[in-house]
Short mmCIF file of C-alpha atoms in Angstrom, two decimals:
data_model
loop_
_atom_site.label_atom_id
_atom_site.label_comp_id
_atom_site.label_asym_id
_atom_site.label_seq_id
_atom_site.Cartn_x
_atom_site.Cartn_y
_atom_site.Cartn_z
CA MET A 1 40.60 30.47 47.19
CA VAL A 2 38.19 31.72 44.52
CA LEU A 3 37.46 29.61 41.44
CA GLU A 4 35.93 30.51 38.10
CA GLY A 5 35.41 27.29 36.24
CA ASP A 6 38.58 25.35 36.99
CA VAL A 7 40.81 28.45 37.11
CA ILE A 8 41.94 29.83 40.47
CA VAL A 9 41.45 33.60 40.24
CA GLU A 10 42.23 34.65 43.81
CA VAL A 11 44.09 33.18 46.79
CA ALA A 12 43.69 34.87 50.18
CA ALA A 13 46.89 36.64 51.24
CA LEU A 14 47.10 35.08 54.72
CA SER A 15 45.94 31.62 53.74
CA HIS A 16 47.88 28.40 54.24
CA ALA A 17 47.17 27.57 50.59
CA ARG A 18 49.07 30.65 49.44
CA ALA A 19 51.94 29.87 51.81
CA GLN A 20 52.13 26.41 50.19
CA GLY A 21 52.46 27.95 46.73
CA LEU A 22 48.89 28.07 45.37
CA ARG A 23 48.55 31.03 42.98
CA PRO A 24 46.04 32.73 40.64
CA GLY A 25 46.18 31.22 37.17
CA PHE A 26 46.61 27.63 38.37
CA ARG A 27 43.98 25.18 37.11
CA LEU A 28 42.32 22.86 39.59
CA LEU A 29 42.43 19.29 38.31
CA ASP A 30 40.27 17.64 40.98
CA GLU A 31 37.58 19.52 42.93
CA THR A 32 36.44 16.45 44.87
CA THR A 33 39.27 16.81 47.40
CA LEU A 34 38.25 20.32 48.51
CA PRO A 35 35.24 19.68 50.84
CA GLY A 36 36.08 18.68 54.39
CA ILE A 37 36.27 19.73 58.02
CA LEU A 38 37.74 23.13 58.79
CA SER A 39 41.44 23.00 59.82
CA THR A 40 42.05 19.59 58.25
CA SER A 41 44.31 19.22 55.22
CA ALA A 42 43.25 18.84 51.60
CA GLN A 43 45.26 17.49 48.69
CA VAL A 44 44.90 20.08 45.94
CA ARG A 45 46.05 18.79 42.55
CA VAL A 46 46.64 21.59 40.07
CA LEU A 47 48.13 22.48 36.72
CA ASP A 48 50.53 25.30 37.56
CA CYS A 49 51.76 28.18 35.40
CA GLY A 50 54.76 26.16 34.24
CA GLY A 51 52.68 23.24 32.97
CA ARG A 52 53.53 20.98 35.93
CA GLU A 53 50.92 19.04 37.92
CA PRO A 54 51.90 19.29 41.60
CA THR A 55 49.75 18.21 44.53
CA ILE A 56 49.64 20.90 47.21
CA MET A 57 48.74 20.04 50.80
CA ALA A 58 46.71 22.97 52.10
CA ARG A 59 44.79 23.51 55.32
CA ARG A 60 41.05 24.03 54.90
CA GLU A 61 40.32 27.58 56.05
CA ALA A 62 37.42 30.06 55.89
CA ALA A 63 39.03 33.08 54.27
CA GLY A 64 35.96 34.78 52.80
CA TRP A 65 34.03 35.66 55.96
CA PRO A 66 34.04 37.97 57.75
CA PRO A 67 35.12 40.36 54.97
CA PRO A 68 38.18 42.60 55.37
CA GLU A 69 37.82 45.74 57.46
CA PRO A 70 37.30 48.45 56.53
CA SER A 71 35.23 47.08 53.69
CA PHE A 72 35.87 50.10 51.42
CA HIS A 73 39.37 50.77 50.07
CA TRP A 74 40.14 53.58 47.66
CA GLN A 75 43.05 55.24 45.95
CA ARG A 76 43.91 57.74 43.24
CA ILE A 77 46.49 57.36 40.49
CA ARG A 78 47.83 60.21 38.34
CA THR A 79 47.96 58.93 34.76
CA ALA A 80 48.98 62.16 33.01
CA PRO A 81 49.60 65.80 33.90
CA GLY A 82 46.33 67.08 35.31
CA LYS A 83 44.57 63.69 35.01
CA THR A 84 43.85 61.39 37.96
CA LEU A 85 41.77 58.20 38.01
CA GLY A 86 40.10 56.63 41.05
CA TYR A 87 39.77 53.03 42.21
CA LEU A 88 37.25 51.95 44.86
CA ARG A 89 37.15 48.34 46.04
CA ILE A 90 34.16 47.35 48.18
CA ASP A 91 34.22 43.93 49.83
CA ALA A 92 30.90 44.36 51.69
CA PHE A 93 28.14 46.90 52.32
CA ASP A 94 28.06 46.93 56.12
CA ASP A 95 26.46 49.26 58.66
CA ASP A 96 29.34 51.71 58.18
CA GLY A 97 28.91 51.62 54.40
CA ALA A 98 27.16 54.98 54.08
CA THR A 99 29.88 56.74 56.09
CA LEU A 100 32.63 55.03 54.11
CA ALA A 101 30.89 55.91 50.84
CA ASP A 102 30.89 59.59 51.82
CA GLN A 103 34.56 59.45 52.80
CA ALA A 104 35.56 57.68 49.60
CA MET A 105 33.64 59.98 47.30
CA SER A 106 34.99 63.05 49.10
CA THR A 107 38.49 61.85 48.18
CA LEU A 108 37.61 60.68 44.66
CA LYS A 109 35.27 63.51 43.63
CA ASN A 110 37.75 65.30 41.36
CA THR A 111 39.06 62.24 39.52
CA ALA A 112 38.60 62.04 35.76
CA GLY A 113 37.15 58.53 35.94
CA LEU A 114 36.35 55.90 38.55
CA VAL A 115 36.52 52.09 38.74
CA ILE A 116 34.34 50.42 41.40
CA ASP A 117 35.39 46.83 42.10
CA LEU A 118 32.64 44.54 43.42
CA ARG A 119 34.14 41.23 42.38
CA ALA A 120 34.72 40.04 45.96
CA ASN A 121 31.57 41.61 47.39
CA GLN A 122 29.11 39.03 48.76
CA GLY A 123 26.57 41.64 49.86
CA GLY A 124 25.54 43.38 53.04
CA ASN A 125 22.77 45.90 53.51
CA ALA A 126 21.08 48.98 52.09
CA SER A 127 24.09 51.25 52.61
CA ALA A 128 24.67 50.49 48.92
CA MET A 129 21.92 53.01 48.17
CA ARG A 130 23.99 55.84 49.66
CA LEU A 131 26.86 55.13 47.29
CA ALA A 132 24.48 54.78 44.33
CA SER A 133 23.14 58.25 45.13
CA TYR A 134 26.43 59.78 44.00
CA PHE A 135 25.79 58.56 40.45
CA THR A 136 22.01 58.48 39.89
CA GLY A 137 21.41 62.19 40.22
CA GLU A 138 17.96 62.21 41.82
CA ALA A 139 15.84 60.98 44.68
CA ALA A 140 13.97 57.96 43.35
CA PRO A 141 13.17 54.33 44.24
CA GLY A 142 16.25 52.14 44.10
CA LEU A 143 15.22 48.74 45.47
CA ILE A 144 11.87 47.51 46.80
CA LEU A 145 11.86 45.01 49.67
CA LEU A 146 8.81 42.82 50.20
CA GLY A 147 8.96 40.73 53.35
CA ARG A 148 7.47 37.39 54.22
CA ASP A 149 4.61 38.89 56.26
CA TYR A 150 3.59 41.18 53.40
CA LEU A 151 3.76 38.38 50.83
CA GLN A 152 1.75 36.00 53.01
CA ARG A 153 -1.00 38.57 53.49
CA LEU A 154 -1.00 39.33 49.79
CA GLY A 155 -1.45 35.64 48.98
CA HIS A 156 -0.08 35.83 45.44
CA THR A 157 2.94 36.95 43.46
CA PRO A 158 3.00 40.76 43.63
CA THR A 159 1.99 42.58 40.50
CA PRO A 160 4.31 45.39 39.33
CA ALA A 161 1.77 47.90 40.67
CA GLU A 162 1.70 46.22 44.09
CA ALA A 163 5.49 46.22 44.27
CA ARG A 164 5.66 49.90 43.28
CA ALA A 165 3.15 50.76 46.02
CA ALA A 166 5.63 49.87 48.80
CA PRO A 167 6.04 52.73 51.31
CA ARG A 168 8.98 55.04 50.72
CA ALA A 169 11.97 54.62 53.06
CA ASP A 170 14.64 57.35 53.02
CA ARG A 171 18.20 57.12 54.37
CA ILE A 172 17.82 53.52 55.52
CA TYR A 173 21.46 52.47 55.66
CA THR A 174 21.90 49.85 58.39
CA SER A 175 20.50 46.37 58.88
CA ALA A 176 18.59 47.51 61.96
CA GLN A 177 17.04 50.40 60.04
CA VAL A 178 15.96 48.08 57.23
CA GLY A 179 14.37 45.70 59.73
CA ALA A 180 12.56 48.56 61.46
CA ALA A 181 11.30 49.96 58.14
CA LEU A 182 9.86 46.59 57.15
CA LYS A 183 8.23 46.16 60.55
CA ASP A 184 6.75 49.66 60.60
CA ASN A 185 5.41 49.41 57.06
CA GLY A 186 3.76 46.01 57.18
CA GLY A 187 6.66 44.13 55.60
CA ALA A 188 7.24 46.38 52.58
CA ALA A 189 9.70 49.20 51.99
CA ALA A 190 10.98 51.06 48.94
CA LEU A 191 14.61 52.09 49.48
CA TRP A 192 15.22 55.43 47.79
CA THR A 193 18.40 57.03 46.57
CA GLU A 194 19.08 60.66 47.46
CA ASP A 195 19.56 63.84 45.46
CA LEU A 196 23.13 64.80 46.38
CA ALA A 197 23.07 67.91 44.17
CA ASP A 198 26.59 69.26 43.61
CA ARG A 199 28.17 66.19 45.17
CA ARG A 200 27.04 64.03 42.27
CA TYR A 201 29.88 62.31 40.39
CA ASP A 202 29.42 62.85 36.64
CA ARG A 203 32.66 61.43 35.19
CA PRO A 204 33.01 57.99 33.50
CA VAL A 205 32.41 55.02 35.83
CA ALA A 206 33.16 51.32 35.29
CA ILE A 207 31.94 48.66 37.73
CA LEU A 208 33.73 45.33 37.98
CA ILE A 209 31.44 42.35 38.67
CA GLY A 210 31.86 38.58 38.65
CA PRO A 211 30.55 35.27 40.04
CA GLU A 212 31.36 36.32 43.63
CA THR A 213 29.29 39.52 43.30
CA ALA A 214 26.11 38.80 45.26
CA SER A 215 23.11 40.12 47.19
CA ALA A 216 23.43 43.83 48.11
CA ALA A 217 26.33 44.20 45.67
CA GLU A 218 24.02 42.97 42.91
CA GLY A 219 21.38 45.41 44.10
CA PHE A 220 23.87 48.25 43.76
CA ALA A 221 24.91 47.01 40.32
CA TRP A 222 21.28 46.78 39.17
CA VAL A 223 20.58 50.35 40.28
CA MET A 224 23.72 51.57 38.53
CA LYS A 225 22.88 49.64 35.37
CA LEU A 226 19.38 51.06 35.16
CA ARG A 227 19.84 54.59 36.49
CA SER A 228 23.38 55.69 35.70
CA LYS A 229 25.77 55.80 32.77
CA ALA A 230 28.19 53.35 34.40
CA THR A 231 29.61 50.45 32.35
CA LEU A 232 29.55 46.99 33.96
CA VAL A 233 32.71 45.01 33.20
CA GLY A 234 33.73 41.41 33.89
CA ARG A 235 31.52 38.33 34.23
CA ARG A 236 27.94 37.62 35.22
CA SER A 237 27.05 37.98 38.88
CA GLN A 238 25.98 35.25 41.31
CA ALA A 239 22.18 35.74 41.10
CA ALA A 240 21.73 35.80 44.88
CA LEU A 241 19.94 39.10 45.48
CA LEU A 242 17.78 38.87 48.59
CA SER A 243 17.29 40.38 52.02
CA ALA A 244 18.18 38.13 54.93
CA ASP A 245 18.58 38.12 58.70
CA ARG A 246 21.60 36.60 60.42
CA LEU A 247 20.58 34.29 63.26
CA GLU A 248 22.88 32.73 65.86
CA PHE A 249 21.90 29.15 66.64
CA ALA A 250 25.00 28.06 68.61
CA PRO A 251 28.10 29.80 69.98
CA GLY A 252 30.22 30.79 67.00
CA TRP A 253 27.66 29.54 64.45
CA GLN A 254 25.31 31.73 62.44
CA VAL A 255 22.89 31.16 59.62
CA ARG A 256 21.44 33.71 57.20
CA VAL A 257 17.72 33.25 56.59
CA PRO A 258 16.02 35.02 53.65
CA THR A 259 13.25 37.26 55.00
CA ALA A 260 12.44 39.52 52.04
CA GLY A 261 12.58 39.48 48.26
CA VAL A 262 13.85 42.35 46.16
CA TRP A 263 11.99 44.06 43.33
CA ALA A 264 12.98 46.74 40.84
CA PRO A 265 11.35 50.20 40.87
CA ASP A 266 9.30 49.15 37.83
CA GLY A 267 7.95 46.17 39.77
CA LYS A 268 10.09 43.43 38.19
CA ASP A 269 11.23 40.66 40.51
CA TYR A 270 15.02 40.61 40.90
CA GLY A 271 14.99 37.17 42.52
CA ASP A 272 17.61 34.78 41.12
CA ARG A 273 18.45 37.17 38.27
CA ALA A 274 22.13 37.46 37.48
CA ILE A 275 23.49 40.70 36.07
CA GLU A 276 25.21 40.38 32.72
CA PRO A 277 28.15 42.75 32.18
CA ASP A 278 28.04 45.32 29.42
CA VAL A 279 31.61 44.34 28.57
CA GLU A 280 32.43 40.68 29.19
CA VAL A 281 36.04 39.79 30.06
CA PRO A 282 36.54 36.00 30.22
CA VAL A 283 38.99 34.45 32.65
CA ASP A 284 42.41 33.93 31.07
CA ALA A 285 44.67 31.62 33.08
CA THR A 286 47.76 32.76 31.14
CA ALA A 287 47.11 36.40 31.98
CA LEU A 288 46.61 35.53 35.66
CA CYS A 289 49.88 33.62 35.66
CA ASP A 290 51.53 36.74 34.24
CA GLY A 291 50.06 38.80 37.09
CA ARG A 292 47.61 40.65 34.85
CA ASP A 293 44.05 41.62 35.76
CA GLN A 294 42.41 41.88 32.36
CA ALA A 295 39.02 43.00 33.68
CA LEU A 296 40.62 45.84 35.61
CA GLU A 297 42.70 46.76 32.57
CA ARG A 298 39.53 46.97 30.46
CA ALA A 299 37.72 49.03 33.11
CA LEU A 300 40.61 51.49 33.34
CA ALA A 301 40.63 51.84 29.57
CA ILE A 302 36.90 52.66 29.60
CA VAL A 303 37.18 55.40 32.24
CA SER A 304 40.31 56.77 30.56
CA GLU A 305 38.61 57.36 27.21
CA PRO A 306 38.20 61.06 26.30
#
């Protein structure tokens, strides 16, 4: 279940909550009953789409992690004779992200406009830079990672010049490659986009973001905001852009520990900075109850404009 304010905007398809009747557009009337031990039941009191106030008994489940596989899903839709639009939903940037980005853009390359949906994307790794390369048009710094070792040796907050001086790292698209680049370069690495020449996508692009958009997804959105003509649509992001390692501390239990901060190519610190959309689309419980996705509707309108 995903909340924005008190409005439920998404309910996982296989969840017990959905089986018990919980739906997007319902308003949560009491959040205090939600926390608890996994697999136990919670009493969820809501205002439903008909104005009633039922209490739904739902099992507490972890539906958001791991993300769906494959993490990239794409499709084309023909909207008029000779006109096709593309939709690309990305739920995570994993180690296969660069390969999936190439496959998706090979299919979507001739569309007249493209919507990229990051609203459920909690992050991942630097494979986001491969996808960004299809829209930025040149090889240039995308994100700068400064690790704990580098920052400790530096002994102060990096100046823009010190951040920009990070060693260049090309085609670093997996978590292991990012870790190796930081280790080999003293804890600093500038992740560059590529010049994809004739594979560059130059049609209108809209990117859907929201409060669940975090970490590597925010990094991708920042690069697109600053170095492409894409329009960001939806609601402000989570402000959780960082580089972290996943550590296992007991069987079946993992913790993500931040190990590097993220800076912009101009040396600005991206830490705890949410991305504001270019076009804000507030949550509308009535529209959700009617089965409408107003942010997606607005994004499609933008990429459909002549």
